[in-house]
Short mmCIF file of C-alpha atoms and ligand atoms in Angstrom, two decimals:
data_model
loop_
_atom_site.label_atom_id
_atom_site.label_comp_id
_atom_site.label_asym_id
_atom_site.label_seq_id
_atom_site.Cartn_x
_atom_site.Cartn_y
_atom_site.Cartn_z
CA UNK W 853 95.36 104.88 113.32
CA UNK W 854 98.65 105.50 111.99
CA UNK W 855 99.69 102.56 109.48
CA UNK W 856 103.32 101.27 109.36
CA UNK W 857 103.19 102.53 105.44
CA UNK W 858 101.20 104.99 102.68
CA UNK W 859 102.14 104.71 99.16
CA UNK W 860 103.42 107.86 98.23
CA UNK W 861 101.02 110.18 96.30
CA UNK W 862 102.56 114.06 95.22
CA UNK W 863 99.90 115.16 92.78
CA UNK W 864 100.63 115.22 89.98
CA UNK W 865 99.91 110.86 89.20
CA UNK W 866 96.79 110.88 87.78
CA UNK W 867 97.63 114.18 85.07
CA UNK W 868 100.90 112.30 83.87
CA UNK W 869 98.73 109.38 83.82
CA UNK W 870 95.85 110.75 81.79
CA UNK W 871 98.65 111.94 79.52
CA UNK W 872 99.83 108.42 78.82
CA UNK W 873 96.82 107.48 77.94
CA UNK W 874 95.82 110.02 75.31
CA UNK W 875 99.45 109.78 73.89
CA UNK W 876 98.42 105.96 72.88
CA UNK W 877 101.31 104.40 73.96
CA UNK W 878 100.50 102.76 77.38
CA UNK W 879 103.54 99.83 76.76
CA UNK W 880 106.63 99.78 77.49
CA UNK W 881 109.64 102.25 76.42
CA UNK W 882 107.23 105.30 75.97
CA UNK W 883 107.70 109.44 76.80
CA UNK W 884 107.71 108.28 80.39
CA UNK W 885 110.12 105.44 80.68
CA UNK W 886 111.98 107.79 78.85
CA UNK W 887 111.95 110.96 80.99
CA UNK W 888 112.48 107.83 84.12
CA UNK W 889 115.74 106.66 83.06
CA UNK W 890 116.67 110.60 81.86
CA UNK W 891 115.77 111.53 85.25
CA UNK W 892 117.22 108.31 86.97
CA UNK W 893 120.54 109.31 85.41
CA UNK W 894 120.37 113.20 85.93
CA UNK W 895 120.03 112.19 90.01
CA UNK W 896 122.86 109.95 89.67
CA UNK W 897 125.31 110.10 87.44
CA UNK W 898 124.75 106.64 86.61
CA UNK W 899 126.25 106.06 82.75
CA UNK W 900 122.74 104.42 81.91
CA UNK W 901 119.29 103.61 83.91
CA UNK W 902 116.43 101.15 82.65
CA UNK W 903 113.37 101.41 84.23
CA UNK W 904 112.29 97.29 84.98
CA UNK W 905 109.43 95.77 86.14
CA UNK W 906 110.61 95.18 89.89
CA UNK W 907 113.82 95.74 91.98
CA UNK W 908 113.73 91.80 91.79
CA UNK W 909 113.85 92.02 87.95
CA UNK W 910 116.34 94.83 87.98
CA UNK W 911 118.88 92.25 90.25
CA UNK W 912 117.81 88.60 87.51
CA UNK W 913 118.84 91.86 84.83
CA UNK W 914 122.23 92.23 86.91
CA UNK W 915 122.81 88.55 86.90
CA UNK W 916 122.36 87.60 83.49
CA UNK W 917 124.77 90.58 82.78
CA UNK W 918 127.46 89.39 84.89
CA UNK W 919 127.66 86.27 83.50
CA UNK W 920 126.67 84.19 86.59
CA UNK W 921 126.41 80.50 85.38
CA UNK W 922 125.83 77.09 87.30
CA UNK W 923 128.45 76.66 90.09
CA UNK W 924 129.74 80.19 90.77
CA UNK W 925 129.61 81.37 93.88
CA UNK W 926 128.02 84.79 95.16
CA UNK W 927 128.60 86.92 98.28
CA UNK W 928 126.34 88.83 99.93
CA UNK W 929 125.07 89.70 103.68
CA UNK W 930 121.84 87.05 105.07
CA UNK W 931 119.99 90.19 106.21
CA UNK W 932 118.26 90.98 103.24
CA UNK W 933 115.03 90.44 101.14
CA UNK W 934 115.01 86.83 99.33
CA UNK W 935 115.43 88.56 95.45
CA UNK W 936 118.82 89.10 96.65
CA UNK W 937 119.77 85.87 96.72
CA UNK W 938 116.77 84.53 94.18
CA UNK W 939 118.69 85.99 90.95
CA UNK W 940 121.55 84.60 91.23
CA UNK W 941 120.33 81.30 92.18
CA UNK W 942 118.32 81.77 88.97
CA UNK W 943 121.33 81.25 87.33
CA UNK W 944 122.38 78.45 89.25
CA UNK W 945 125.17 79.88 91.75
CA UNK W 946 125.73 79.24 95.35
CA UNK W 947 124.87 81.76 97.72
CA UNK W 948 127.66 82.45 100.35
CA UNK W 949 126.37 84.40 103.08
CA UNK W 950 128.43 87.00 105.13
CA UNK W 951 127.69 88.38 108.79
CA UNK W 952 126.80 91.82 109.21
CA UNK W 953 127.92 95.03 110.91
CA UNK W 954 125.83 95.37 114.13
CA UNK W 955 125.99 99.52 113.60
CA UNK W 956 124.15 99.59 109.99
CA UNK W 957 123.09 96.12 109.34
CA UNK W 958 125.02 95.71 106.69
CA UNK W 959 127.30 93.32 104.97
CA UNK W 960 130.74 93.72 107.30
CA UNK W 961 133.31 94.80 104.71
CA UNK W 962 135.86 93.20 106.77
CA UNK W 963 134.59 89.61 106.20
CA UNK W 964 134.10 89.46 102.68
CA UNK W 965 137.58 88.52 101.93
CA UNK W 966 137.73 85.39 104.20
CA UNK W 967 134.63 84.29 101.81
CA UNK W 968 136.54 84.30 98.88
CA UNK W 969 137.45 81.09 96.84
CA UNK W 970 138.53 79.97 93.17
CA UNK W 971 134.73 79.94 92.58
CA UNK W 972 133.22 83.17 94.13
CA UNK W 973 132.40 85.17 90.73
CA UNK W 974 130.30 88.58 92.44
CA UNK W 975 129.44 90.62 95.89
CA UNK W 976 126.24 92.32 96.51
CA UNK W 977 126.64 94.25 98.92
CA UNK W 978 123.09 95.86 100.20
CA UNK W 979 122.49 99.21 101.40
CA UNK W 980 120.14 98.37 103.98
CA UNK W 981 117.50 101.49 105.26
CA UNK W 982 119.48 103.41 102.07
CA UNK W 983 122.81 103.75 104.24
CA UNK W 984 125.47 102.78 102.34
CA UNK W 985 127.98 99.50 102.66
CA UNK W 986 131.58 100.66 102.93
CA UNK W 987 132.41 100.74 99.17
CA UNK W 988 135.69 101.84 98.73
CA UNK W 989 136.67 98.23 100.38
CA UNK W 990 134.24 96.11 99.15
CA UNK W 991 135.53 98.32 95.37
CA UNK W 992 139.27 97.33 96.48
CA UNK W 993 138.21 93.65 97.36
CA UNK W 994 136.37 93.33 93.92
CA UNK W 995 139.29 95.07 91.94
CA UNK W 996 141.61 92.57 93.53
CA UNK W 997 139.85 89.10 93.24
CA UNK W 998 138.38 89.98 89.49
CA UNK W 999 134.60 89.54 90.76
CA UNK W 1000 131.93 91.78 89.90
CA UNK W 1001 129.76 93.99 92.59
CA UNK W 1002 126.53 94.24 92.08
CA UNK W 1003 124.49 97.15 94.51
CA UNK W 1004 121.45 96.20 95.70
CA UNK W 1005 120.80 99.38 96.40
CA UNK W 1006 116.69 98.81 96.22
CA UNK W 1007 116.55 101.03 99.94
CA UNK W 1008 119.31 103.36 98.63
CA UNK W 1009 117.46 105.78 95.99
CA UNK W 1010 118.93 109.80 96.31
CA UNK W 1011 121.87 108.26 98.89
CA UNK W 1012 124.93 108.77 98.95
CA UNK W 1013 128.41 107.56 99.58
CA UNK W 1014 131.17 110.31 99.56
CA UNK W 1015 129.64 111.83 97.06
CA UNK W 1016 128.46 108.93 94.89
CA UNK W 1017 124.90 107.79 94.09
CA UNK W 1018 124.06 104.43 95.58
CA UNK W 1019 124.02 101.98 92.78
CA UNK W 1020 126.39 103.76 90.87
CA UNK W 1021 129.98 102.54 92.27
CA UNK W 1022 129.40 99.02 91.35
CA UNK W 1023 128.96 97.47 87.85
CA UNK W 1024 125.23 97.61 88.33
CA UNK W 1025 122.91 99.20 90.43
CA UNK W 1026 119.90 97.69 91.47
CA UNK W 1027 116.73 100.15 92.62
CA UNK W 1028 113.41 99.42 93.96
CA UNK W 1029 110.09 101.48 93.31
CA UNK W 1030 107.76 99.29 95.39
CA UNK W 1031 105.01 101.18 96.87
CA UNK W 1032 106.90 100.43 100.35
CA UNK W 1033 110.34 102.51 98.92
CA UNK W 1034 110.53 106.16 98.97
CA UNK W 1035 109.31 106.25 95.60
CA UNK W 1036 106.99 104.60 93.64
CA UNK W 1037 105.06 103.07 90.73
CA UNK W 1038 103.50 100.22 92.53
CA UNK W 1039 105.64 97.71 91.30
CA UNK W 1040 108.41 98.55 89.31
CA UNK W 1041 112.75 99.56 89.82
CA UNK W 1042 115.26 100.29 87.60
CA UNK W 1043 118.71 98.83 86.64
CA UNK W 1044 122.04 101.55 86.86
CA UNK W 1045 124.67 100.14 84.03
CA UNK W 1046 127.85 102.18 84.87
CA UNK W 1047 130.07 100.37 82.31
CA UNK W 1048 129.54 101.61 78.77
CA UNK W 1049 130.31 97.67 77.70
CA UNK W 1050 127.10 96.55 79.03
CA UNK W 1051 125.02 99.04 77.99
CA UNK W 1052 124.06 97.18 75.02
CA UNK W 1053 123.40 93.76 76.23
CA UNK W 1054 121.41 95.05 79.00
CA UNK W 1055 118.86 96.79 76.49
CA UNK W 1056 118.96 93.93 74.67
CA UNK W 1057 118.12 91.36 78.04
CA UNK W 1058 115.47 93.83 78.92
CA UNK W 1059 113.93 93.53 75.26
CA UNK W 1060 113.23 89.39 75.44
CA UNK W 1061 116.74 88.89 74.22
CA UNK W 1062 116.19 90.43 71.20
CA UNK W 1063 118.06 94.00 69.72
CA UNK W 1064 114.67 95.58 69.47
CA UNK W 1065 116.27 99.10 70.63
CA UNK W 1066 118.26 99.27 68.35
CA UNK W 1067 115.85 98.52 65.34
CA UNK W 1068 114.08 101.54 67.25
CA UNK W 1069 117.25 103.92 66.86
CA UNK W 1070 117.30 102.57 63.04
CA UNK W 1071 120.66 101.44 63.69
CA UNK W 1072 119.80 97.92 62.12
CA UNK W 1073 117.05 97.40 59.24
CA UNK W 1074 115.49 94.45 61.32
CA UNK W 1075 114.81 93.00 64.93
CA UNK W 1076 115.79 89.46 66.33
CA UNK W 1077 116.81 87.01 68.60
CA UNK W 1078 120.28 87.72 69.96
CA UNK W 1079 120.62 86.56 73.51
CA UNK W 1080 119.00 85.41 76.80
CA UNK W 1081 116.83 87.88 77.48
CA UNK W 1082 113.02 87.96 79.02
CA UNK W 1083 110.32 91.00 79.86
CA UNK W 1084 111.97 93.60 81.84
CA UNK W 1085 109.87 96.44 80.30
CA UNK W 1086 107.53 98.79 82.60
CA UNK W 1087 104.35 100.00 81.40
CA UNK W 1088 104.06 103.34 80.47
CA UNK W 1089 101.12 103.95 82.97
CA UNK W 1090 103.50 103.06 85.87
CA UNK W 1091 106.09 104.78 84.84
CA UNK W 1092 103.81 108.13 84.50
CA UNK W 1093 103.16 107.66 88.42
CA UNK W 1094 106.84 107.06 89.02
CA UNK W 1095 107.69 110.21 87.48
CA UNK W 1096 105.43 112.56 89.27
CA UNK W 1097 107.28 111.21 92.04
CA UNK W 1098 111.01 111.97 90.95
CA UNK W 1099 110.56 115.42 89.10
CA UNK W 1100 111.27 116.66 91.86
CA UNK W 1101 113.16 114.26 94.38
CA UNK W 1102 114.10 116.62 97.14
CA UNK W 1103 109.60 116.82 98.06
CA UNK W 1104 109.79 113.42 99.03
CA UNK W 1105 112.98 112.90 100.44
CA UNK W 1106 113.22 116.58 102.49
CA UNK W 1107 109.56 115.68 104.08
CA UNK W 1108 110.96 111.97 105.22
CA UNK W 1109 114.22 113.66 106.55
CA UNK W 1110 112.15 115.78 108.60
CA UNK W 1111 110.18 112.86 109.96
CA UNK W 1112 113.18 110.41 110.44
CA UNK W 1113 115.00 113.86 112.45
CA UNK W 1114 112.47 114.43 114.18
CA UNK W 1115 112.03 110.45 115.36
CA UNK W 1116 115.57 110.67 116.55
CA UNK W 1117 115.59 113.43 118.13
CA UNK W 1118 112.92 112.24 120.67
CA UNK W 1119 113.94 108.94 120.90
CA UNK W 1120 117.54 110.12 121.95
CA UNK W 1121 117.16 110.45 125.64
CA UNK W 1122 116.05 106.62 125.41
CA UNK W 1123 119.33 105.67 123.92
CA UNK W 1124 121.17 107.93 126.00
CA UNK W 1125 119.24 105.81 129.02
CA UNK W 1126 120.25 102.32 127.53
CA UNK W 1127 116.69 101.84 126.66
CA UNK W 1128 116.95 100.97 122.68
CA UNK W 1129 119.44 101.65 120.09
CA UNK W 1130 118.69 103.74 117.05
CA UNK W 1131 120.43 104.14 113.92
CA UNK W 1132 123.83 104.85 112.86
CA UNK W 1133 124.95 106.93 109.40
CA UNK W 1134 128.77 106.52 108.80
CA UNK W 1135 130.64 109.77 108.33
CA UNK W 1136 130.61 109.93 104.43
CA UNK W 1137 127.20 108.24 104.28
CA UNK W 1138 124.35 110.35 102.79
CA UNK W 1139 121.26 108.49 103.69
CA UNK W 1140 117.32 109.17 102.42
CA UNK W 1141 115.90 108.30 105.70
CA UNK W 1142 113.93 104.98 103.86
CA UNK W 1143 113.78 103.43 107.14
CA UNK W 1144 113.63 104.58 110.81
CA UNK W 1145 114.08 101.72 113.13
CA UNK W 1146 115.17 101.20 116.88
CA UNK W 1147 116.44 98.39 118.71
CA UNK W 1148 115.25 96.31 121.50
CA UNK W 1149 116.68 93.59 124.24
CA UNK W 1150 115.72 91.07 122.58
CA UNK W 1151 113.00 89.21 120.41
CA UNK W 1152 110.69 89.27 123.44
CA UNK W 1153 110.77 92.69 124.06
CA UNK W 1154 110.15 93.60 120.44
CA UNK W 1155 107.22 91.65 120.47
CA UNK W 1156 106.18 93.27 123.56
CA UNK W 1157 106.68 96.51 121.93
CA UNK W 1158 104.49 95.63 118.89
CA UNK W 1159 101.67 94.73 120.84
CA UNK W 1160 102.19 98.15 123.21
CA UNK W 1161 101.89 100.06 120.08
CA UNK W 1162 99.30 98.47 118.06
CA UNK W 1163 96.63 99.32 121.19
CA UNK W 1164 97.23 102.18 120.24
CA UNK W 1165 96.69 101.70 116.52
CA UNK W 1166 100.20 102.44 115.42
CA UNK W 1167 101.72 100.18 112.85
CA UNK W 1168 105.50 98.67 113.38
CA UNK W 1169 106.98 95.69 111.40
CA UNK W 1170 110.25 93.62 111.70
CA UNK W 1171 111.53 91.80 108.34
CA UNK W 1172 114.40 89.73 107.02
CA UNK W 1173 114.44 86.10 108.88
CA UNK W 1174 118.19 85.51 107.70
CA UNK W 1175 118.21 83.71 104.71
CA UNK W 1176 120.45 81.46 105.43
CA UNK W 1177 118.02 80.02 108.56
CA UNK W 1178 115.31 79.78 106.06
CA UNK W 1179 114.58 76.27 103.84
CA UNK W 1180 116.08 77.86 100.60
CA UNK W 1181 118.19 79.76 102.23
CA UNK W 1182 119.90 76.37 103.51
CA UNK W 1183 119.48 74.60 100.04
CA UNK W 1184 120.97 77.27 97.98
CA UNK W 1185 123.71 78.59 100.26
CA UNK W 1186 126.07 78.59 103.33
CA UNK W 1187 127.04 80.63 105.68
CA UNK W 1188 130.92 81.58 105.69
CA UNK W 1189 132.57 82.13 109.08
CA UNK W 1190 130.01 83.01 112.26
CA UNK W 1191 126.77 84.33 112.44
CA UNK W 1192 127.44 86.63 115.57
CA UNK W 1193 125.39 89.72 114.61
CA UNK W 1194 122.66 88.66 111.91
CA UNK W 1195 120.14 86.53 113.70
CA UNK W 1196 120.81 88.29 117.18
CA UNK W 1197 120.20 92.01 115.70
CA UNK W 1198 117.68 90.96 113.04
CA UNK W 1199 115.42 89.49 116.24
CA UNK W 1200 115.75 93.24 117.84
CA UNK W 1201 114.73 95.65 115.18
CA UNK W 1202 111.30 97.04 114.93
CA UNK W 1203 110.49 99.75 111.88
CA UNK W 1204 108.27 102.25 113.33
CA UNK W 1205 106.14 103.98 110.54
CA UNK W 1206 107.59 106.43 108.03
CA UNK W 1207 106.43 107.51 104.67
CA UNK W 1208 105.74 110.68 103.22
CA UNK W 1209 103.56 112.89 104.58
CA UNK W 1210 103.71 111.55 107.89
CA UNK W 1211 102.94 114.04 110.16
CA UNK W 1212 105.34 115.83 113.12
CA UNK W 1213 102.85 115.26 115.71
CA UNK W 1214 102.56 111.75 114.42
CA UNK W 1215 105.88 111.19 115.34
CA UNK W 1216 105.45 112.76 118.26
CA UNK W 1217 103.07 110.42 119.24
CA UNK W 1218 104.63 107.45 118.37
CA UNK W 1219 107.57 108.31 120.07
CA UNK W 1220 105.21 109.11 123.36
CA UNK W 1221 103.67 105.63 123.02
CA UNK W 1222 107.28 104.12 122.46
CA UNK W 1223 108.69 106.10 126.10
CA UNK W 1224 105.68 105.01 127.67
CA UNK W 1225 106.49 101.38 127.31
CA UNK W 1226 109.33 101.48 129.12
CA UNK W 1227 107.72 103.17 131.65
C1 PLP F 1572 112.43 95.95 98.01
C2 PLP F 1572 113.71 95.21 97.90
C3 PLP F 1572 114.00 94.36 96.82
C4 PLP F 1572 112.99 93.96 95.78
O1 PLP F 1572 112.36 94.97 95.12
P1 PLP F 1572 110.96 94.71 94.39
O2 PLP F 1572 110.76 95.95 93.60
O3 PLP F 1572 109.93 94.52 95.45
O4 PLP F 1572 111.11 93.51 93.53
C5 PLP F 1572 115.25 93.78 96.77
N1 PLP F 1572 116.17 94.01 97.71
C6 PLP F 1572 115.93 94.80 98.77
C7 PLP F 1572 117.00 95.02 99.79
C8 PLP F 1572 114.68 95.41 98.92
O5 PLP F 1572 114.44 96.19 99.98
#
């Protein structure tokens, strides 16, 4: 059996774990959030990175900081995981959805502007399968219309865009360490603050609202109620896991490289016979292989496909019924201009399995299975 996922597991968990423990600090804000967000920042330049309880948590963090009150409006592509959308409706705004670009699934830079109005107050662009949105215009859009951009960049840990980090090039960056994402703690992600302005509020959001970090740096004599605020802290004991994982990034992310290489190098004659489509990286784009998926026909196909594999006990998954199709989805936002590529590609893409330490001949497998359905 091959399953779709594995949690990632280096080694060293259950030492830096053990250490937590005897150090008798297990909440949050201990040696290993610490060494997290050092680390965090180290792989990406980032000005400041919290460790939070959830990539979800991270993007409520990112809306409270932006100031996103009742009314505003919020862009953002329909192809993407409900938290997206969820914190900023939090905060009351309407969600404005945008079409995306059939090549990388993500938010077509080239739309965003039509979306625009008096009200529209941020764009969150998201770097789907951790390939990155074209930044420099959805930057240039931002710059011009006064609205923050917020990276959901929960796919898009050690990727890159010309040389930037993910989740650095907007005002926040928004990662994910869900035991599905590259790397892990279970549940848990991590906020990127790349404007020294908001580097105080945010600790203080993260601390219940209160300016608890900075009674901890004895820079004032007492803690209180400041602000909005709520429990954004990780436990130490995740974080310890977490770190195991990104002491040394390049373990995890050169053995999925291999894996995703390796998938599209035998799928390629496929493609090449206008059997499926695979991915696309944009020149400039840097990309962590977080996802390898291929395109079918159709829906039917794909579920064809699913049920071809899974006799032979391989796991694939499809994800992401557009938002905007779904109840809240409809409730809480519109769709701006036409929905030409979301629902038709979102119905064709299967994930095949990848995670690390996936094996070559596993892949080679898999990608047997996959030739032999078309067969
Ligand atoms: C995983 C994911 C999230 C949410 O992260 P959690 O840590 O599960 O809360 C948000 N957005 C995208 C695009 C994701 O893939």
């Amino acid at each position: 059996m091959i399953s779709f996922n594995v949690p990632p597991y280096v080694g060293n968990e259950e030492k830096y774990i053990k250490e937590a423990i005897e150090s008798r600090k297990i909440c949050g804000d201990g040696g290993f959030t610490k060494k997290c967000n050092a680390k965090l920042e180290e792989m990406t330049g980032a000005k400041k990175a919290l460790i939070t309880t959830s990539g979800t948590s991270a993007l409520e963090m990112a809306s409270l900081l932006a100031g996103i009150k009742e009314g505003d409006e919020v862009i953002m592509p329909s192809y993407t995981f409900v938290s997206t959308a969820n914190a900023f409706v939090l905060r009351g705004a309407k969600i404005v959805f945008v079409d995306i670009r059939p090549d990388t699934m993500n938010i077509d830079e080239n739309l965003i502007e039509n979306a625009v109005t008096p009200l529209t107050k941020a764009i969150v662009p998201v770097h789907y399968a951790g390939v990155s949105c074209e930044m420099d215009k959805i930057l240039e859009i931002g710059e011009k219309h006064g609205l923050s951009v917020i990276e959901d960049a929960a796919q898009g840990v050690n990727a890159f865009y010309k040389g930037r980090a993910l989740g650095t090039m907007g005002d926040f960056g928004c990662f994910s360490f869900h035991e599905t994402k590259n790397y892990s703690m279970g549940e848990g992600g991590a906020i990127l603050i790349n404007n020294e302005k908001d580097v105080e509020r945010a600790e203080i959001i993260r601390e219940k609202g209160t300016n608890r970090s900075k009674f901890f740096r004895g820079q004032v004599d007492k803690y209180t109620w400041v602000d909005l605020g709520s429990s954004y802290l990780q436990s130490e004991l995740n974080c310890a896991y977490l770190y195991a994982q990104i002491e040394d990034p390049e373990l995890i992310n050169q053995n999925r490289l291999r894996a995703w290489d390796m998938y599209r190098e035998l799928l390629s004659p496929l493609r090449d016979n206008g059997r499926l489509e695979l991915p696309t990286i944009p020149e400039g784009c840097v990309h962590n292989a977080h996802m390898f998926y291929i395109k079918l026909k159709d829906i039917d196909e794909r579920s064809a496909m699913i049920k071809h594999l899974r006799k032979y006990e391989i796991g694939s998954v499809f994800h992401y019924i557009p938002l905007h199709s779904s109840p809240a989805g409809q409730r809480f936002g519109r769709f701006a201009g036409e929905d030409v590529f979301t629902t038709r590609e979102s119905e064709r893409l299967l994930r095949l399995p990848l995670y690390y330490g996936l094996r070559l001949d596993e892949v080679e497998f898999i990608c047997e299975k996959v030739k032999e359905f078309f067969k």
